[in-house]
Short mmCIF file of C-alpha atoms in Angstrom, two decimals:
data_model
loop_
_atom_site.label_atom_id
_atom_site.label_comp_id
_atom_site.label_asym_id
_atom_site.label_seq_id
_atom_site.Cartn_x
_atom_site.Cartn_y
_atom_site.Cartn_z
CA UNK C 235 3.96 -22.12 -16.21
CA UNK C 236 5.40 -19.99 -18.84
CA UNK C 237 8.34 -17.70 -17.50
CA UNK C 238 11.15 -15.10 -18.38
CA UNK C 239 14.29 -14.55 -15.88
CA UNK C 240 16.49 -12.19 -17.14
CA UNK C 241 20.09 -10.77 -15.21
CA UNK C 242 19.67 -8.60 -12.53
CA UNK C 243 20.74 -4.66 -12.74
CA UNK C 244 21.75 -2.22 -12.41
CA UNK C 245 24.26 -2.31 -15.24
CA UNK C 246 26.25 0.15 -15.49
CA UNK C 247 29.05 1.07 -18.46
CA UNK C 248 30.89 3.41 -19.70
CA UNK C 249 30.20 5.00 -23.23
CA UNK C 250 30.70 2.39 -26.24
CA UNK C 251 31.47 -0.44 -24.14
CA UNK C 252 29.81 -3.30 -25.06
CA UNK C 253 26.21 -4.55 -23.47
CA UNK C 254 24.96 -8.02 -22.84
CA UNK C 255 21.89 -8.23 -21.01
CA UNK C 256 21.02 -12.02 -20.17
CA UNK C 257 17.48 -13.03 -20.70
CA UNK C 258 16.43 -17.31 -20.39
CA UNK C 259 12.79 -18.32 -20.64
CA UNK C 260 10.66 -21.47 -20.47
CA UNK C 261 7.31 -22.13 -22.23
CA UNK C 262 6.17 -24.99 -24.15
CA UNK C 263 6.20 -24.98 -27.59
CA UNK C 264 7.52 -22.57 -29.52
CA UNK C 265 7.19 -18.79 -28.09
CA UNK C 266 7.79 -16.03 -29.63
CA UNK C 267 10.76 -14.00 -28.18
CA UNK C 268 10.87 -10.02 -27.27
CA UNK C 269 12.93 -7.03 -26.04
CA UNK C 270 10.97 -3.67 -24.71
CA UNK C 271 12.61 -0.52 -23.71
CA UNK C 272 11.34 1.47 -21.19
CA UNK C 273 13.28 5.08 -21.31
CA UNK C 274 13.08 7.51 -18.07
CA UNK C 275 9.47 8.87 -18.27
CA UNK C 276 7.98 7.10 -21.34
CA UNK C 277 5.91 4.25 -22.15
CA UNK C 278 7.36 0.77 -22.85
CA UNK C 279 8.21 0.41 -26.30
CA UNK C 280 9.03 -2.67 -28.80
CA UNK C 281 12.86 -2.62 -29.65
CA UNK C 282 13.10 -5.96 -31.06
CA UNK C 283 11.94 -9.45 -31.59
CA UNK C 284 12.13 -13.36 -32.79
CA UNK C 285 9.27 -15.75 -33.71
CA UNK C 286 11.02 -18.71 -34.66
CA UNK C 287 14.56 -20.85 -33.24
CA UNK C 288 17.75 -19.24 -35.12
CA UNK C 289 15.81 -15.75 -35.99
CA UNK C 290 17.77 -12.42 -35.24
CA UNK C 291 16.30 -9.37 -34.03
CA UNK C 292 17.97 -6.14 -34.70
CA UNK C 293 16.70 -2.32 -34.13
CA UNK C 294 19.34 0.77 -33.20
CA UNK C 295 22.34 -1.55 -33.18
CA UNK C 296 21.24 -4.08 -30.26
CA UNK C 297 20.53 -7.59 -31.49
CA UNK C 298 18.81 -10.73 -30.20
CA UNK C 299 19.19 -14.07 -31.20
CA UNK C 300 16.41 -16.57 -30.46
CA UNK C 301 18.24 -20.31 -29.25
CA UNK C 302 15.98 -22.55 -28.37
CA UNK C 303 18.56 -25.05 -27.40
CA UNK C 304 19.41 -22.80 -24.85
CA UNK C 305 16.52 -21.34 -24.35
CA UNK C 306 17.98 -17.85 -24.14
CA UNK C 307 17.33 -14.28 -25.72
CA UNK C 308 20.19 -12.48 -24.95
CA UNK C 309 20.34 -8.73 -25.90
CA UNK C 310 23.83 -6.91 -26.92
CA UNK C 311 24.88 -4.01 -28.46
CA UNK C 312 28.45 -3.03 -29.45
CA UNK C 313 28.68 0.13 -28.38
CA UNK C 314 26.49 1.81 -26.34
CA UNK C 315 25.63 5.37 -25.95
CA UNK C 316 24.27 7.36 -22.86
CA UNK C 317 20.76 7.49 -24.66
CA UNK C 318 20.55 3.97 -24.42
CA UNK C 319 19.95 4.24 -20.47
CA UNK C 320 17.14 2.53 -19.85
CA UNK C 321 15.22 -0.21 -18.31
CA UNK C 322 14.77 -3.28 -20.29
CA UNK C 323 12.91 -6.07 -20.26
CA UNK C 324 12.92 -9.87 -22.02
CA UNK C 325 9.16 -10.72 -22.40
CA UNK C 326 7.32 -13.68 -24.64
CA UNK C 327 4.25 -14.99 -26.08
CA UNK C 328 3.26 -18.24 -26.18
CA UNK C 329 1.79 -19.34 -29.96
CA UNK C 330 -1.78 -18.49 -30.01
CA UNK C 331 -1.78 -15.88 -26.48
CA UNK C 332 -2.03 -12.89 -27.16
CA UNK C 333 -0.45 -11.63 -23.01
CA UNK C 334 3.14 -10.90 -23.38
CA UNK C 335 4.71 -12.45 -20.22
CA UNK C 336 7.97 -10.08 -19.01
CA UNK C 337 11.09 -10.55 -17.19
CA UNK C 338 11.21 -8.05 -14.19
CA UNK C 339 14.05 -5.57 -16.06
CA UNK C 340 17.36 -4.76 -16.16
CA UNK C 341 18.20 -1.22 -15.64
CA UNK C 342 21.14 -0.25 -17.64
CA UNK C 343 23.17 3.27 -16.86
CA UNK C 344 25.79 4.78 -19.17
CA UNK C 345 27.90 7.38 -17.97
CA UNK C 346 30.24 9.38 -20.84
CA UNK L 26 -0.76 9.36 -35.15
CA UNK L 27 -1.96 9.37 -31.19
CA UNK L 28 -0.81 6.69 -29.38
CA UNK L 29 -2.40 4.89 -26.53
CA UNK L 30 -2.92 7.48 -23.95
CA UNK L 31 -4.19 6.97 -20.49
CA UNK L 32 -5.61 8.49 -17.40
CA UNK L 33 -5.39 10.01 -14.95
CA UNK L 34 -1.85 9.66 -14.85
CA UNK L 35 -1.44 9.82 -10.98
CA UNK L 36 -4.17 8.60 -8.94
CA UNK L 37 -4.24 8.75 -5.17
CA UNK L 38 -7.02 6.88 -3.14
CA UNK L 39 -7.78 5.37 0.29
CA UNK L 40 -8.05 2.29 1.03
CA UNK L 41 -11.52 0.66 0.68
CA UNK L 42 -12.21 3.23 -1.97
CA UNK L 43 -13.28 2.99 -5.55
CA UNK L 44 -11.35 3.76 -8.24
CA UNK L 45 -11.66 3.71 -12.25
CA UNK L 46 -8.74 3.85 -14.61
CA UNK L 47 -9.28 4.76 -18.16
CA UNK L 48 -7.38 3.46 -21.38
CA UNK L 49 -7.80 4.97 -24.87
CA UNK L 50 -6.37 3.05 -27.84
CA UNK L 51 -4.71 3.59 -31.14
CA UNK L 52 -7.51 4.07 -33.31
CA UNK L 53 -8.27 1.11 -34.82
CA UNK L 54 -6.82 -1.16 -33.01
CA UNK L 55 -9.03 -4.17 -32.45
CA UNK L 56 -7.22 -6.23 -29.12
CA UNK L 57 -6.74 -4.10 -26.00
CA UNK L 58 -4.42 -5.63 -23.11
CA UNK L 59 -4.34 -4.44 -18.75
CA UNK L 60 -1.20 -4.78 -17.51
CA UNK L 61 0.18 -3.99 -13.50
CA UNK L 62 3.76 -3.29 -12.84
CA UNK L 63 4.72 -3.50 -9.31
CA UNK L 64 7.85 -1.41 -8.14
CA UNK L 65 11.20 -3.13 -9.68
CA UNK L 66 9.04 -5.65 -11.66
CA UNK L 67 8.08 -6.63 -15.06
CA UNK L 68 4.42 -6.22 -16.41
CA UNK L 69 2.00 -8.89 -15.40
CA UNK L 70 -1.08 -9.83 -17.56
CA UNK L 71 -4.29 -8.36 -16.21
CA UNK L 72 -7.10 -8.61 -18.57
CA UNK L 73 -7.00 -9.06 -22.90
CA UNK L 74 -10.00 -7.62 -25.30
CA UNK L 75 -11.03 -8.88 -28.42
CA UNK L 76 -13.44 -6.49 -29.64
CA UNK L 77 -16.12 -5.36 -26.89
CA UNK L 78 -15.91 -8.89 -25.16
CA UNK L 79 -12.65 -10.38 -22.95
CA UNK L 80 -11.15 -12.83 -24.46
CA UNK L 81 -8.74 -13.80 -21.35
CA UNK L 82 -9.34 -12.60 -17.92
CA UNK L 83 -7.11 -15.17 -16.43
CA UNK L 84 -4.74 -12.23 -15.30
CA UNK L 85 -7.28 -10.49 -12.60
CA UNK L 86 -6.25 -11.23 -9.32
CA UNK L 87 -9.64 -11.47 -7.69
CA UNK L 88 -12.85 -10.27 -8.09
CA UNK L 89 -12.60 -6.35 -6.75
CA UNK L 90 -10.71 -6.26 -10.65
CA UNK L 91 -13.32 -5.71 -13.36
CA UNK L 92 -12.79 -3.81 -17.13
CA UNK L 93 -15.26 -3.42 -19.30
CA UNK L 94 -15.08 -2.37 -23.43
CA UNK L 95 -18.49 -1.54 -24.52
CA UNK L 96 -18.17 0.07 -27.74
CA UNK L 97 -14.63 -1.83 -28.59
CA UNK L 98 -12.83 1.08 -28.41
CA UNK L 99 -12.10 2.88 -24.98
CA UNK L 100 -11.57 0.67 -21.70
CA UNK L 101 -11.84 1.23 -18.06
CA UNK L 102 -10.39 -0.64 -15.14
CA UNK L 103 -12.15 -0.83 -12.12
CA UNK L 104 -11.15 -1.44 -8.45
CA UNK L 105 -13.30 -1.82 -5.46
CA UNK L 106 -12.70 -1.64 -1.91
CA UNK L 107 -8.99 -0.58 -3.11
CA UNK L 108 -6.07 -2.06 -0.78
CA UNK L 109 -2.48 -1.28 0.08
CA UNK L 110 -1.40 -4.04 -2.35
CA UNK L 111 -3.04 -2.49 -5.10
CA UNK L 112 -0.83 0.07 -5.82
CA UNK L 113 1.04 -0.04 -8.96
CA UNK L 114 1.71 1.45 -12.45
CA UNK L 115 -1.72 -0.07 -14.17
CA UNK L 116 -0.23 -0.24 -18.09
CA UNK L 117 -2.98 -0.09 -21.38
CA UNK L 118 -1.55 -1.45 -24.68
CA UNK L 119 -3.60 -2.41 -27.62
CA UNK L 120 -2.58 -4.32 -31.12
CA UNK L 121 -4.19 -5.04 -34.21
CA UNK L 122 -4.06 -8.60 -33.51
CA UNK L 123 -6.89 -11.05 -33.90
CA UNK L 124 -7.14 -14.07 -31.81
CA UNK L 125 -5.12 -16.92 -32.46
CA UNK L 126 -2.46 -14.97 -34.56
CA UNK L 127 -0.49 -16.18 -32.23
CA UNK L 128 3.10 -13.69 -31.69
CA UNK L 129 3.68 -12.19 -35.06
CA UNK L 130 2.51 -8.23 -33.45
CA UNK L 131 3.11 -5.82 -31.91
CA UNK L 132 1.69 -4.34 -29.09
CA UNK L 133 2.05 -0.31 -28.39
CA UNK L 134 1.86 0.49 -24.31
CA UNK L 135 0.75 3.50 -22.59
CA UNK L 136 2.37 5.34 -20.21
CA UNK L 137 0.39 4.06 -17.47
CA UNK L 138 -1.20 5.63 -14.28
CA UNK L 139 0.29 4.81 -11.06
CA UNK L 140 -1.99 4.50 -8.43
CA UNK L 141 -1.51 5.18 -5.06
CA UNK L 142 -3.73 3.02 -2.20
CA UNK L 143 -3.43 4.96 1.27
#
């Protein structure tokens, strides 16, 4: 079945070092690709996505690109800031679902 | 506007009890999703509305789970004879999708209610 591993946390960095948070799926077909953000006491929340092979996503200076020859979704961001600690997590749809299926999280901690 | 807003947000129960979890969407919104998070995990797929009717129950784990959606709007979750393993972080989120979009949306989550099984 249709699945999302993405790296284990927690990460932690220092302020504006540089974040990569692995994320790999399989599905057949041709999924789209997600990131959601889940901050300390709020609701997940869309930060970016891909529908199609070679498609960027960007939102608050982390980026995704979707390669479906390596079936990856990896999220960076070039500097990161202590607002950015969160949990996040890699999640797709298959064409025609409508259930986003989710990676279990990374937890990423920034510290000044 | 108001997002999707949930409750209660804390629920507490024994086990064997009943319990009912209500979800309130954005207005509008015509596809309404169930999602449980277990401690240190992702989301998993509960339950998907179209409308008043569900589209994809594939999600519910057996049959204690049952939602209903009868005016397409507001949707509850309902346990019976609650166990242990029940307890979670039970997550709304609804979309203006219509079936067989396929992934070009955008779902907006609640914050949940966590519910406790004693």
């Amino acid at each position: 079945g249709d699945s999302v591993t993405q790296m284990e946390g927690p990460v932690t960095l220092s302020e504006e070092a540089f974040l990569t948070i692995n994320c790999t799926y399989t599905a057949t077909g041709y999924p789209s690709l997600f990131w959601y953000v889940q901050y300390p006491g709020e609701g997940l929340q869309l930060l970016l996505k891909a529908t199609k092979a070679d498609d960027k996503g960007s939102n608050k200076g982390f980026e995704a690109t979707y390669r479906k020859e390596t079936t990856s979704f990896h999220l960076e961001k070039g500097s990161v800031q202590v607002s950015d600690s969160a949990v996040y997590f890699c999640a797709l749809t298959r064409s025609g679902y409508n259930k986003l299926i989710f990676g279990a999280g990374t937890r990423l901690a920034v510290h000044p | 506007g108001a997002g999707v807003s949930q409750t209660p947000s804390n629920k507490v129960t024994e086990k064997g009890k009943y319990v009912e979890l209500r979800c309130d969407p954005i207005s509008g919104h015509t596809a309404l999703y169930w999602y449980r998070q277990s401690l240190g995990q992702g989301p998993e797929f509960l339950i998907y509305f179209q409308g008043t009717g569900a589209a994809d129950d594939s999600g519910l784990p057996n049959d204690r789970f049952f939602a209903v959606r009868p005016e397409g709007s507001v949707s509850t979750l309902k346990i019976q004879r609650t166990e242990r393993g029940d307890s979670a972080v039970y997550l709304c989120a609804s979309s203006l999708t219509k079936i067989g979009a396929g992934g070009n949306y955008e779902q907006y989550f609640g914050p949940g209610t966590r519910l406790t099984v004693t």
